[in-house]
Amino acid sequence: MTDRKPLKIAIASGKGGTGKTTLSTNLAAYIAEQEEVVLVDLDVEEPNSGLFFKGELIHEEAIFKMIPQWDETKCTLCGICPKVCNYHAVIQIGPTILVFPELCHSCYACSDLCPTAALPMIPKKTGTLRDFGIGNLHFVESLLDIGEAQAVPLISKTKKYVAANYGNVSITIFDSPPGTSCPVMEATKHADFVILVTEPTPFGLHDLSLAVETMRALARPFGVVINRYGIGNDEVIMYCREENIPVLAKIPNNRKIAELYSSGKLMYRDFPEVENSLSDILEYCVKEVKGGIA
Amino acid sequence: MREIVVISGKGGTGKTSITAAFAMLGGADVVVADCDVDAADMHLLMHPDYNFAEDFYSGEVAYIDQSNCIRCGKCVDVCHFDAISVKNKLFVVDPISCEGCGYCARVCPTKTIVNNDRLAGKWFISKIKSGSIMVHARLGIGADNSGKLVAKVKNEAKEIALEERKGFILVDGSPGIGCPVVSSLSGANFVVLVTEPSVSGLHDLKRVYELVKKFKIKAGCIINKADVNPGKCAEIVQFLSENDIVHLTDLPYDENFTKAMVLGQTMVEYDHGVLKAILTKIWEKVKQLSSG
Ligand code: SF4
Ligand code: SF4
Ligand code: SF4
Ligand code: SF4
């Protein structure tokens, strides 16, 4: 397993609570038994992966986004900045220019186009990144500050941190935010392979079909892992068959697994069938990506 | 008219199943708003008729009309979202990465970049099987869930409720702590927090409650699957009492929730025993608390 190019696996789902974090944490811990691996929690609104690992904090940093700051002494009140901001994040009230940091998308238009350089961009904290070491496992998580509206800048900065620090580790797993909107796209668009986690229920099927559309829009190769297999019905399996989507593994519905999860414990060591599934999933990802690249 | 919002921080806690049960119990007096537009599931239990449907546009997306492009590269230089690239010697916008800031169009020397309205989703007004009306939506793939579609769904529901003199709006809220959930919460009279007894459940409950506190909305909590981890459950109960959150009830881990879902039924249609009785009692309590 040493001669391959670094592999980036994203784990996603149409909605939260399907077992995305369970899979991410167990897969990472399983790989770490044999080799170095990075687990990155990009579900920055509700990061949960860290609850499963007690590691040593090796690095912590505040993450910033850039916003304009008005310099009254340089401003000529020309009226350009409120006109160029598409998000109404900068407005003019009488002789004052006001900036609304939560609305700002950091596009730099107002700052660059201000004729007198009266709107320099300054950093504003949006979240905190933490990097833990647990043996072979590097665990990186970012937490969005409460009241901060945009997850995407924090996600993209976290990815940059990982690329800069762990770019040559052979496997990186990204625990993605749920849903189908911008943050998911940001978290998965650079992945070599995406694993969609779902449940075999009507909600699970509906959310999966949205996630599949998202991955097709991004043109990412993907496969499905069915969690809590045994409850619900067969429609997810039938859907995957019809759509030609590989089902990488089925993790059984088991109250004991739910109990271990609820206490923040990894579970694959207690369930040989789950350990086998993890090995299958990993093998599939490696083969799929190698096949696709070569 | 009172507004009740059900949220859970993250998904998978049974939030939608519980909201649907309340909607059914509330009958004709409750207008339902499915504000979980990113993973809307209410329709699978409420059987809407999609009587009214409309496209929803929000924000813009840049498009380069090649006929006047002189390939100066200015647009690439100013775009902070890496949304413009050169493909086969043509400058093209990747609509997924484009944030619609409009900067490129402002600097393009030949004005060959246009900003088109971005189709962000679709929204609907439907009759539902509870004898009432539901406003719901579907967010487009990769759309910016900035809370605007959520706000739209809620405002439409509010208008209908006022017009038809309904007693309540029941909102299936968005997950997370960002814009969509903020839009779901604004204007609420009472918040029902649905959680489960796990390390992540408690963690997410605390984070989302920070937000509820900012809005100064009264809150109650339902602990679902309470028997899966009695220890964690006790921790949650402790947190509730320290924060003046009404502990509404505990629900057991029960695969009947899934069985009802498979049949497209709400829990109060599927079950006629203990669960239905608990849910009925809690719905009455929630109504009362929201009016107090
Ligand atoms: S663009 Fe610059 S000079 Fe003009 S109003 Fe804005 S800050 Fe003032
Ligand atoms: S940087 Fe862009 S989004 Fe932010 S205030 Fe300026 S123009 Fe608006
Ligand atoms: S509108 Fe903004 S984000 Fe979109 S391509 Fe132009 S500069 Fe980039
Ligand atoms: S700025 Fe306008 S003319 Fe220049 S490359 Fe971009 S689209 Fe073409």
JSON list of C-alpha atoms in Angstrom, two decimals, chain B residues 50-251:
[
{"chain": "B", "resi": 50, "resn": "TYR", "atom": "CA", "xyz": [-48.03, 20.31, -5.18]},
{"chain": "B", "resi": 51, "resn": "ASN", "atom": "CA", "xyz": [-50.98, 22.48, -6.03]},
{"chain": "B", "resi": 52, "resn": "PHE", "atom": "CA", "xyz": [-48.81, 25.54, -6.57]},
{"chain": "B", "resi": 53, "resn": "ALA", "atom": "CA", "xyz": [-45.16, 25.48, -7.69]},
{"chain": "B", "resi": 54, "resn": "GLU", "atom": "CA", "xyz": [-42.80, 28.31, -8.52]},
{"chain": "B", "resi": 55, "resn": "ASP", "atom": "CA", "xyz": [-39.09, 28.66, -9.33]},
{"chain": "B", "resi": 56, "resn": "PHE", "atom": "CA", "xyz": [-37.03, 30.47, -6.76]},
{"chain": "B", "resi": 57, "resn": "TYR", "atom": "CA", "xyz": [-34.18, 32.70, -7.85]},
{"chain": "B", "resi": 58, "resn": "SER", "atom": "CA", "xyz": [-31.56, 33.99, -5.50]},
{"chain": "B", "resi": 59, "resn": "GLY", "atom": "CA", "xyz": [-28.25, 35.65, -6.25]},
{"chain": "B", "resi": 60, "resn": "GLU", "atom": "CA", "xyz": [-26.49, 35.69, -9.58]},
{"chain": "B", "resi": 61, "resn": "VAL", "atom": "CA", "xyz": [-24.05, 33.69, -11.61]},
{"chain": "B", "resi": 62, "resn": "ALA", "atom": "CA", "xyz": [-21.57, 35.09, -14.13]},
{"chain": "B", "resi": 63, "resn": "TYR", "atom": "CA", "xyz": [-21.57, 34.00, -17.75]},
{"chain": "B", "resi": 64, "resn": "ILE", "atom": "CA", "xyz": [-18.99, 34.96, -20.37]},
{"chain": "B", "resi": 65, "resn": "ASP", "atom": "CA", "xyz": [-20.33, 35.68, -23.82]},
{"chain": "B", "resi": 66, "resn": "GLN", "atom": "CA", "xyz": [-17.41, 34.48, -25.92]},
{"chain": "B", "resi": 67, "resn": "SER", "atom": "CA", "xyz": [-18.17, 36.65, -28.96]},
{"chain": "B", "resi": 68, "resn": "ASN", "atom": "CA", "xyz": [-16.67, 39.75, -27.36]},
{"chain": "B", "resi": 69, "resn": "CYS", "atom": "CA", "xyz": [-14.02, 38.21, -25.16]},
{"chain": "B", "resi": 70, "resn": "ILE", "atom": "CA", "xyz": [-10.56, 39.56, -26.02]},
{"chain": "B", "resi": 71, "resn": "ARG", "atom": "CA", "xyz": [-8.90, 37.10, -23.61]},
{"chain": "B", "resi": 72, "resn": "CYS", "atom": "CA", "xyz": [-7.26, 39.75, -21.51]},
{"chain": "B", "resi": 73, "resn": "GLY", "atom": "CA", "xyz": [-7.48, 37.62, -18.38]},
{"chain": "B", "resi": 74, "resn": "LYS", "atom": "CA", "xyz": [-8.67, 40.44, -16.13]},
{"chain": "B", "resi": 75, "resn": "CYS", "atom": "CA", "xyz": [-11.64, 38.43, -14.91]},
{"chain": "B", "resi": 76, "resn": "VAL", "atom": "CA", "xyz": [-9.41, 35.57, -13.76]},
{"chain": "B", "resi": 77, "resn": "ASP", "atom": "CA", "xyz": [-7.21, 38.01, -11.85]},
{"chain": "B", "resi": 78, "resn": "VAL", "atom": "CA", "xyz": [-10.04, 39.54, -9.85]},
{"chain": "B", "resi": 79, "resn": "CYS", "atom": "CA", "xyz": [-12.09, 36.44, -9.07]},
{"chain": "B", "resi": 80, "resn": "HIS", "atom": "CA", "xyz": [-11.36, 35.36, -5.51]},
{"chain": "B", "resi": 81, "resn": "PHE", "atom": "CA", "xyz": [-13.27, 32.10, -5.85]},
{"chain": "B", "resi": 82, "resn": "ASP", "atom": "CA", "xyz": [-11.23, 30.43, -8.61]},
{"chain": "B", "resi": 83, "resn": "ALA", "atom": "CA", "xyz": [-14.42, 30.31, -10.61]},
{"chain": "B", "resi": 84, "resn": "ILE", "atom": "CA", "xyz": [-12.97, 31.35, -13.98]},
{"chain": "B", "resi": 85, "resn": "SER", "atom": "CA", "xyz": [-10.53, 29.19, -15.86]},
{"chain": "B", "resi": 86, "resn": "VAL", "atom": "CA", "xyz": [-9.16, 28.81, -19.34]},
{"chain": "B", "resi": 87, "resn": "LYS", "atom": "CA", "xyz": [-10.45, 25.79, -21.21]},
{"chain": "B", "resi": 88, "resn": "ASN", "atom": "CA", "xyz": [-9.41, 25.24, -24.82]},
{"chain": "B", "resi": 89, "resn": "LYS", "atom": "CA", "xyz": [-8.19, 28.83, -24.86]},
{"chain": "B", "resi": 90, "resn": "LEU", "atom": "CA", "xyz": [-11.62, 30.10, -23.82]},
{"chain": "B", "resi": 91, "resn": "PHE", "atom": "CA", "xyz": [-12.34, 31.88, -20.56]},
{"chain": "B", "resi": 92, "resn": "VAL", "atom": "CA", "xyz": [-15.23, 30.11, -18.87]},
{"chain": "B", "resi": 93, "resn": "VAL", "atom": "CA", "xyz": [-17.08, 30.42, -15.57]},
{"chain": "B", "resi": 94, "resn": "ASP", "atom": "CA", "xyz": [-17.63, 27.37, -13.41]},
{"chain": "B", "resi": 95, "resn": "PRO", "atom": "CA", "xyz": [-21.17, 28.04, -12.16]},
{"chain": "B", "resi": 96, "resn": "ILE", "atom": "CA", "xyz": [-20.62, 25.85, -9.10]},
{"chain": "B", "resi": 97, "resn": "SER", "atom": "CA", "xyz": [-17.67, 27.87, -7.82]},
{"chain": "B", "resi": 98, "resn": "CYS", "atom": "CA", "xyz": [-19.06, 31.26, -8.86]},
{"chain": "B", "resi": 99, "resn": "GLU", "atom": "CA", "xyz": [-20.37, 33.21, -5.87]},
{"chain": "B", "resi": 100, "resn": "GLY", "atom": "CA", "xyz": [-22.12, 35.77, -8.03]},
{"chain": "B", "resi": 101, "resn": "CYS", "atom": "CA", "xyz": [-20.18, 38.69, -6.61]},
{"chain": "B", "resi": 102, "resn": "GLY", "atom": "CA", "xyz": [-20.26, 40.48, -9.96]},
{"chain": "B", "resi": 103, "resn": "TYR", "atom": "CA", "xyz": [-16.67, 41.69, -9.68]},
{"chain": "B", "resi": 104, "resn": "CYS", "atom": "CA", "xyz": [-15.52, 40.17, -13.00]},
{"chain": "B", "resi": 105, "resn": "ALA", "atom": "CA", "xyz": [-18.30, 41.84, -14.96]},
{"chain": "B", "resi": 106, "resn": "ARG", "atom": "CA", "xyz": [-17.32, 45.21, -13.51]},
{"chain": "B", "resi": 107, "resn": "VAL", "atom": "CA", "xyz": [-13.74, 44.98, -14.73]},
{"chain": "B", "resi": 108, "resn": "CYS", "atom": "CA", "xyz": [-14.25, 43.26, -18.07]},
{"chain": "B", "resi": 109, "resn": "PRO", "atom": "CA", "xyz": [-13.06, 45.82, -20.67]},
{"chain": "B", "resi": 110, "resn": "THR", "atom": "CA", "xyz": [-15.51, 44.65, -23.34]},
{"chain": "B", "resi": 111, "resn": "LYS", "atom": "CA", "xyz": [-18.48, 44.16, -20.98]},
{"chain": "B", "resi": 112, "resn": "THR", "atom": "CA", "xyz": [-18.91, 40.66, -22.28]},
{"chain": "B", "resi": 113, "resn": "ILE", "atom": "CA", "xyz": [-19.68, 39.13, -18.88]},
{"chain": "B", "resi": 114, "resn": "VAL", "atom": "CA", "xyz": [-23.33, 39.01, -17.89]},
{"chain": "B", "resi": 115, "resn": "ASN", "atom": "CA", "xyz": [-24.76, 38.24, -14.47]},
{"chain": "B", "resi": 116, "resn": "ASN", "atom": "CA", "xyz": [-27.71, 35.89, -14.76]},
{"chain": "B", "resi": 117, "resn": "ASP", "atom": "CA", "xyz": [-30.20, 35.25, -12.00]},
{"chain": "B", "resi": 118, "resn": "ARG", "atom": "CA", "xyz": [-29.38, 31.99, -10.29]},
{"chain": "B", "resi": 119, "resn": "LEU", "atom": "CA", "xyz": [-32.09, 29.37, -10.07]},
{"chain": "B", "resi": 120, "resn": "ALA", "atom": "CA", "xyz": [-31.81, 28.36, -6.43]},
{"chain": "B", "resi": 121, "resn": "GLY", "atom": "CA", "xyz": [-34.70, 25.97, -6.13]},
{"chain": "B", "resi": 122, "resn": "LYS", "atom": "CA", "xyz": [-38.45, 25.55, -6.28]},
{"chain": "B", "resi": 123, "resn": "TRP", "atom": "CA", "xyz": [-41.12, 26.17, -3.70]},
{"chain": "B", "resi": 124, "resn": "PHE", "atom": "CA", "xyz": [-44.62, 24.78, -3.32]},
{"chain": "B", "resi": 125, "resn": "ILE", "atom": "CA", "xyz": [-47.96, 25.30, -1.62]},
{"chain": "B", "resi": 126, "resn": "SER", "atom": "CA", "xyz": [-49.80, 22.05, -1.10]},
{"chain": "B", "resi": 127, "resn": "LYS", "atom": "CA", "xyz": [-52.85, 20.59, 0.50]},
{"chain": "B", "resi": 128, "resn": "ILE", "atom": "CA", "xyz": [-51.78, 17.84, 2.87]},
{"chain": "B", "resi": 129, "resn": "LYS", "atom": "CA", "xyz": [-53.51, 14.89, 4.42]},
{"chain": "B", "resi": 130, "resn": "SER", "atom": "CA", "xyz": [-53.97, 16.54, 7.82]},
{"chain": "B", "resi": 131, "resn": "GLY", "atom": "CA", "xyz": [-56.60, 18.69, 6.12]},
{"chain": "B", "resi": 132, "resn": "SER", "atom": "CA", "xyz": [-54.35, 21.70, 6.16]},
{"chain": "B", "resi": 133, "resn": "ILE", "atom": "CA", "xyz": [-51.74, 23.40, 4.00]},
{"chain": "B", "resi": 134, "resn": "MET", "atom": "CA", "xyz": [-48.00, 22.93, 3.76]},
{"chain": "B", "resi": 135, "resn": "VAL", "atom": "CA", "xyz": [-45.45, 25.29, 2.27]},
{"chain": "B", "resi": 136, "resn": "HIS", "atom": "CA", "xyz": [-42.30, 23.45, 1.22]},
{"chain": "B", "resi": 137, "resn": "ALA", "atom": "CA", "xyz": [-39.36, 23.74, -1.10]},
{"chain": "B", "resi": 138, "resn": "ARG", "atom": "CA", "xyz": [-36.52, 22.05, -2.83]},
{"chain": "B", "resi": 139, "resn": "LEU", "atom": "CA", "xyz": [-33.11, 23.66, -2.88]},
{"chain": "B", "resi": 140, "resn": "GLY", "atom": "CA", "xyz": [-31.24, 23.32, -6.15]},
{"chain": "B", "resi": 141, "resn": "ILE", "atom": "CA", "xyz": [-28.11, 21.19, -6.24]},
{"chain": "B", "resi": 142, "resn": "GLY", "atom": "CA", "xyz": [-25.12, 23.19, -5.05]},
{"chain": "B", "resi": 143, "resn": "ALA", "atom": "CA", "xyz": [-27.27, 26.24, -4.45]},
{"chain": "B", "resi": 144, "resn": "ASP", "atom": "CA", "xyz": [-26.32, 28.72, -1.80]},
{"chain": "B", "resi": 145, "resn": "ASN", "atom": "CA", "xyz": [-28.48, 27.83, 1.18]},
{"chain": "B", "resi": 146, "resn": "SER", "atom": "CA", "xyz": [-28.23, 31.34, 2.50]},
{"chain": "B", "resi": 147, "resn": "GLY", "atom": "CA", "xyz": [-31.51, 31.15, 4.33]},
{"chain": "B", "resi": 148, "resn": "LYS", "atom": "CA", "xyz": [-33.43, 33.07, 1.66]},
{"chain": "B", "resi": 149, "resn": "LEU", "atom": "CA", "xyz": [-35.45, 30.08, 0.52]},
{"chain": "B", "resi": 150, "resn": "VAL", "atom": "CA", "xyz": [-36.10, 29.17, 4.14]},
{"chain": "B", "resi": 151, "resn": "ALA", "atom": "CA", "xyz": [-37.32, 32.71, 4.79]},
{"chain": "B", "resi": 152, "resn": "LYS", "atom": "CA", "xyz": [-39.54, 32.50, 1.71]},
{"chain": "B", "resi": 153, "resn": "VAL", "atom": "CA", "xyz": [-41.17, 29.27, 2.86]},
{"chain": "B", "resi": 154, "resn": "LYS", "atom": "CA", "xyz": [-41.76, 30.66, 6.31]},
{"chain": "B", "resi": 155, "resn": "ASN", "atom": "CA", "xyz": [-43.17, 33.97, 5.17]},
{"chain": "B", "resi": 156, "resn": "GLU", "atom": "CA", "xyz": [-45.56, 32.32, 2.75]},
{"chain": "B", "resi": 157, "resn": "ALA", "atom": "CA", "xyz": [-46.75, 29.97, 5.50]},
{"chain": "B", "resi": 158, "resn": "LYS", "atom": "CA", "xyz": [-47.26, 32.94, 7.78]},
{"chain": "B", "resi": 159, "resn": "GLU", "atom": "CA", "xyz": [-49.31, 34.80, 5.22]},
{"chain": "B", "resi": 160, "resn": "ILE", "atom": "CA", "xyz": [-51.55, 31.81, 4.61]},
{"chain": "B", "resi": 161, "resn": "ALA", "atom": "CA", "xyz": [-52.00, 31.27, 8.34]},
{"chain": "B", "resi": 162, "resn": "LEU", "atom": "CA", "xyz": [-53.02, 34.89, 8.83]},
{"chain": "B", "resi": 163, "resn": "GLU", "atom": "CA", "xyz": [-55.32, 34.96, 5.84]},
{"chain": "B", "resi": 164, "resn": "GLU", "atom": "CA", "xyz": [-57.08, 31.76, 6.78]},
{"chain": "B", "resi": 165, "resn": "ARG", "atom": "CA", "xyz": [-57.06, 32.56, 10.49]},
{"chain": "B", "resi": 166, "resn": "LYS", "atom": "CA", "xyz": [-55.19, 29.46, 11.51]},
{"chain": "B", "resi": 167, "resn": "GLY", "atom": "CA", "xyz": [-54.03, 29.04, 15.08]},
{"chain": "B", "resi": 168, "resn": "PHE", "atom": "CA", "xyz": [-50.51, 27.77, 14.44]},
{"chain": "B", "resi": 169, "resn": "ILE", "atom": "CA", "xyz": [-47.56, 27.54, 12.11]},
{"chain": "B", "resi": 170, "resn": "LEU", "atom": "CA", "xyz": [-45.48, 24.45, 12.63]},
{"chain": "B", "resi": 171, "resn": "VAL", "atom": "CA", "xyz": [-41.96, 24.65, 11.22]},
{"chain": "B", "resi": 172, "resn": "ASP", "atom": "CA", "xyz": [-39.65, 21.73, 10.50]},
{"chain": "B", "resi": 173, "resn": "GLY", "atom": "CA", "xyz": [-36.42, 23.69, 11.03]},
{"chain": "B", "resi": 174, "resn": "SER", "atom": "CA", "xyz": [-33.09, 23.49, 9.27]},
{"chain": "B", "resi": 175, "resn": "PRO", "atom": "CA", "xyz": [-30.04, 21.74, 10.70]},
{"chain": "B", "resi": 176, "resn": "GLY", "atom": "CA", "xyz": [-26.79, 23.39, 11.74]},
{"chain": "B", "resi": 177, "resn": "ILE", "atom": "CA", "xyz": [-26.18, 26.76, 13.31]},
{"chain": "B", "resi": 178, "resn": "GLY", "atom": "CA", "xyz": [-25.85, 28.90, 10.17]},
{"chain": "B", "resi": 179, "resn": "CYS", "atom": "CA", "xyz": [-28.14, 31.16, 8.14]},
{"chain": "B", "resi": 180, "resn": "PRO", "atom": "CA", "xyz": [-30.91, 28.63, 7.35]},
{"chain": "B", "resi": 181, "resn": "VAL", "atom": "CA", "xyz": [-31.57, 27.82, 10.99]},
{"chain": "B", "resi": 182, "resn": "VAL", "atom": "CA", "xyz": [-31.43, 31.49, 11.88]},
{"chain": "B", "resi": 183, "resn": "SER", "atom": "CA", "xyz": [-34.12, 32.09, 9.26]},
{"chain": "B", "resi": 184, "resn": "SER", "atom": "CA", "xyz": [-36.13, 29.16, 10.63]},
{"chain": "B", "resi": 185, "resn": "LEU", "atom": "CA", "xyz": [-36.01, 30.54, 14.16]},
{"chain": "B", "resi": 186, "resn": "SER", "atom": "CA", "xyz": [-36.75, 34.19, 13.60]},
{"chain": "B", "resi": 187, "resn": "GLY", "atom": "CA", "xyz": [-40.20, 35.11, 14.83]},
{"chain": "B", "resi": 188, "resn": "ALA", "atom": "CA", "xyz": [-40.83, 31.83, 16.65]},
{"chain": "B", "resi": 189, "resn": "ASN", "atom": "CA", "xyz": [-42.94, 31.72, 19.81]},
{"chain": "B", "resi": 190, "resn": "PHE", "atom": "CA", "xyz": [-41.64, 28.36, 20.95]},
{"chain": "B", "resi": 191, "resn": "VAL", "atom": "CA", "xyz": [-38.81, 26.03, 19.97]},
{"chain": "B", "resi": 192, "resn": "VAL", "atom": "CA", "xyz": [-38.93, 22.26, 20.31]},
{"chain": "B", "resi": 193, "resn": "LEU", "atom": "CA", "xyz": [-35.41, 20.82, 20.46]},
{"chain": "B", "resi": 194, "resn": "VAL", "atom": "CA", "xyz": [-35.22, 17.17, 19.45]},
{"chain": "B", "resi": 195, "resn": "THR", "atom": "CA", "xyz": [-32.10, 15.39, 20.61]},
{"chain": "B", "resi": 196, "resn": "GLU", "atom": "CA", "xyz": [-30.77, 11.93, 21.31]},
{"chain": "B", "resi": 197, "resn": "PRO", "atom": "CA", "xyz": [-28.64, 10.76, 24.21]},
{"chain": "B", "resi": 198, "resn": "SER", "atom": "CA", "xyz": [-25.21, 10.53, 22.62]},
{"chain": "B", "resi": 199, "resn": "VAL", "atom": "CA", "xyz": [-22.01, 12.50, 22.91]},
{"chain": "B", "resi": 200, "resn": "SER", "atom": "CA", "xyz": [-22.75, 14.16, 19.59]},
{"chain": "B", "resi": 201, "resn": "GLY", "atom": "CA", "xyz": [-26.42, 14.74, 20.45]},
{"chain": "B", "resi": 202, "resn": "LEU", "atom": "CA", "xyz": [-25.52, 16.64, 23.60]},
{"chain": "B", "resi": 203, "resn": "HIS", "atom": "CA", "xyz": [-22.72, 18.52, 21.85]},
{"chain": "B", "resi": 204, "resn": "ASP", "atom": "CA", "xyz": [-25.03, 19.66, 19.03]},
{"chain": "B", "resi": 205, "resn": "LEU", "atom": "CA", "xyz": [-27.84, 20.49, 21.45]},
{"chain": "B", "resi": 206, "resn": "LYS", "atom": "CA", "xyz": [-25.57, 22.83, 23.36]},
{"chain": "B", "resi": 207, "resn": "ARG", "atom": "CA", "xyz": [-24.41, 24.58, 20.21]},
{"chain": "B", "resi": 208, "resn": "VAL", "atom": "CA", "xyz": [-27.86, 25.07, 18.76]},
{"chain": "B", "resi": 209, "resn": "TYR", "atom": "CA", "xyz": [-29.20, 26.22, 22.12]},
{"chain": "B", "resi": 210, "resn": "GLU", "atom": "CA", "xyz": [-26.60, 29.03, 22.14]},
{"chain": "B", "resi": 211, "resn": "LEU", "atom": "CA", "xyz": [-28.39, 30.29, 19.07]},
{"chain": "B", "resi": 212, "resn": "VAL", "atom": "CA", "xyz": [-31.89, 29.87, 20.54]},
{"chain": "B", "resi": 213, "resn": "LYS", "atom": "CA", "xyz": [-30.73, 31.86, 23.57]},
{"chain": "B", "resi": 214, "resn": "LYS", "atom": "CA", "xyz": [-29.64, 34.73, 21.33]},
{"chain": "B", "resi": 215, "resn": "PHE", "atom": "CA", "xyz": [-33.19, 34.93, 20.02]},
{"chain": "B", "resi": 216, "resn": "LYS", "atom": "CA", "xyz": [-34.60, 34.74, 23.55]},
{"chain": "B", "resi": 217, "resn": "ILE", "atom": "CA", "xyz": [-37.17, 32.13, 22.50]},
{"chain": "B", "resi": 218, "resn": "LYS", "atom": "CA", "xyz": [-38.72, 29.77, 25.05]},
{"chain": "B", "resi": 219, "resn": "ALA", "atom": "CA", "xyz": [-37.64, 26.20, 24.44]},
{"chain": "B", "resi": 220, "resn": "GLY", "atom": "CA", "xyz": [-38.61, 22.65, 25.29]},
{"chain": "B", "resi": 221, "resn": "CYS", "atom": "CA", "xyz": [-36.76, 19.44, 24.58]},
{"chain": "B", "resi": 222, "resn": "ILE", "atom": "CA", "xyz": [-37.73, 15.93, 23.51]},
{"chain": "B", "resi": 223, "resn": "ILE", "atom": "CA", "xyz": [-35.09, 13.28, 24.14]},
{"chain": "B", "resi": 224, "resn": "ASN", "atom": "CA", "xyz": [-35.59, 10.65, 21.48]},
{"chain": "B", "resi": 225, "resn": "LYS", "atom": "CA", "xyz": [-34.21, 7.10, 21.82]},
{"chain": "B", "resi": 226, "resn": "ALA", "atom": "CA", "xyz": [-33.73, 7.97, 25.48]},
{"chain": "B", "resi": 227, "resn": "ASP", "atom": "CA", "xyz": [-33.11, 4.38, 26.57]},
{"chain": "B", "resi": 228, "resn": "VAL", "atom": "CA", "xyz": [-30.10, 3.88, 24.28]},
{"chain": "B", "resi": 229, "resn": "ASN", "atom": "CA", "xyz": [-27.84, 5.61, 26.78]},
{"chain": "B", "resi": 230, "resn": "PRO", "atom": "CA", "xyz": [-29.35, 6.36, 30.20]},
{"chain": "B", "resi": 231, "resn": "GLY", "atom": "CA", "xyz": [-26.12, 8.01, 31.42]},
{"chain": "B", "resi": 232, "resn": "LYS", "atom": "CA", "xyz": [-26.06, 10.52, 28.58]},
{"chain": "B", "resi": 233, "resn": "CYS", "atom": "CA", "xyz": [-29.77, 11.02, 28.99]},
{"chain": "B", "resi": 234, "resn": "ALA", "atom": "CA", "xyz": [-29.23, 12.10, 32.59]},
{"chain": "B", "resi": 235, "resn": "GLU", "atom": "CA", "xyz": [-26.56, 14.55, 31.42]},
{"chain": "B", "resi": 236, "resn": "ILE", "atom": "CA", "xyz": [-29.00, 16.05, 28.94]},
{"chain": "B", "resi": 237, "resn": "VAL", "atom": "CA", "xyz": [-31.71, 16.36, 31.60]},
{"chain": "B", "resi": 238, "resn": "GLN", "atom": "CA", "xyz": [-29.16, 18.14, 33.80]},
{"chain": "B", "resi": 239, "resn": "PHE", "atom": "CA", "xyz": [-28.31, 20.55, 30.97]},
{"chain": "B", "resi": 240, "resn": "LEU", "atom": "CA", "xyz": [-32.02, 21.24, 30.40]},
{"chain": "B", "resi": 241, "resn": "SER", "atom": "CA", "xyz": [-32.68, 22.12, 34.01]},
{"chain": "B", "resi": 242, "resn": "GLU", "atom": "CA", "xyz": [-29.60, 24.36, 34.22]},
{"chain": "B", "resi": 243, "resn": "ASN", "atom": "CA", "xyz": [-30.80, 26.27, 31.19]},
{"chain": "B", "resi": 244, "resn": "ASP", "atom": "CA", "xyz": [-34.46, 26.58, 31.93]},
{"chain": "B", "resi": 245, "resn": "ILE", "atom": "CA", "xyz": [-35.47, 24.39, 29.00]},
{"chain": "B", "resi": 246, "resn": "VAL", "atom": "CA", "xyz": [-38.72, 22.48, 29.54]},
{"chain": "B", "resi": 247, "resn": "HIS", "atom": "CA", "xyz": [-38.07, 18.75, 29.46]},
{"chain": "B", "resi": 248, "resn": "LEU", "atom": "CA", "xyz": [-41.09, 17.78, 27.35]},
{"chain": "B", "resi": 249, "resn": "THR", "atom": "CA", "xyz": [-40.69, 14.02, 27.27]},
{"chain": "B", "resi": 250, "resn": "ASP", "atom": "CA", "xyz": [-38.48, 11.03, 26.61]},
{"chain": "B", "resi": 251, "resn": "LEU", "atom": "CA", "xyz": [-39.27, 8.74, 23.71]}
]
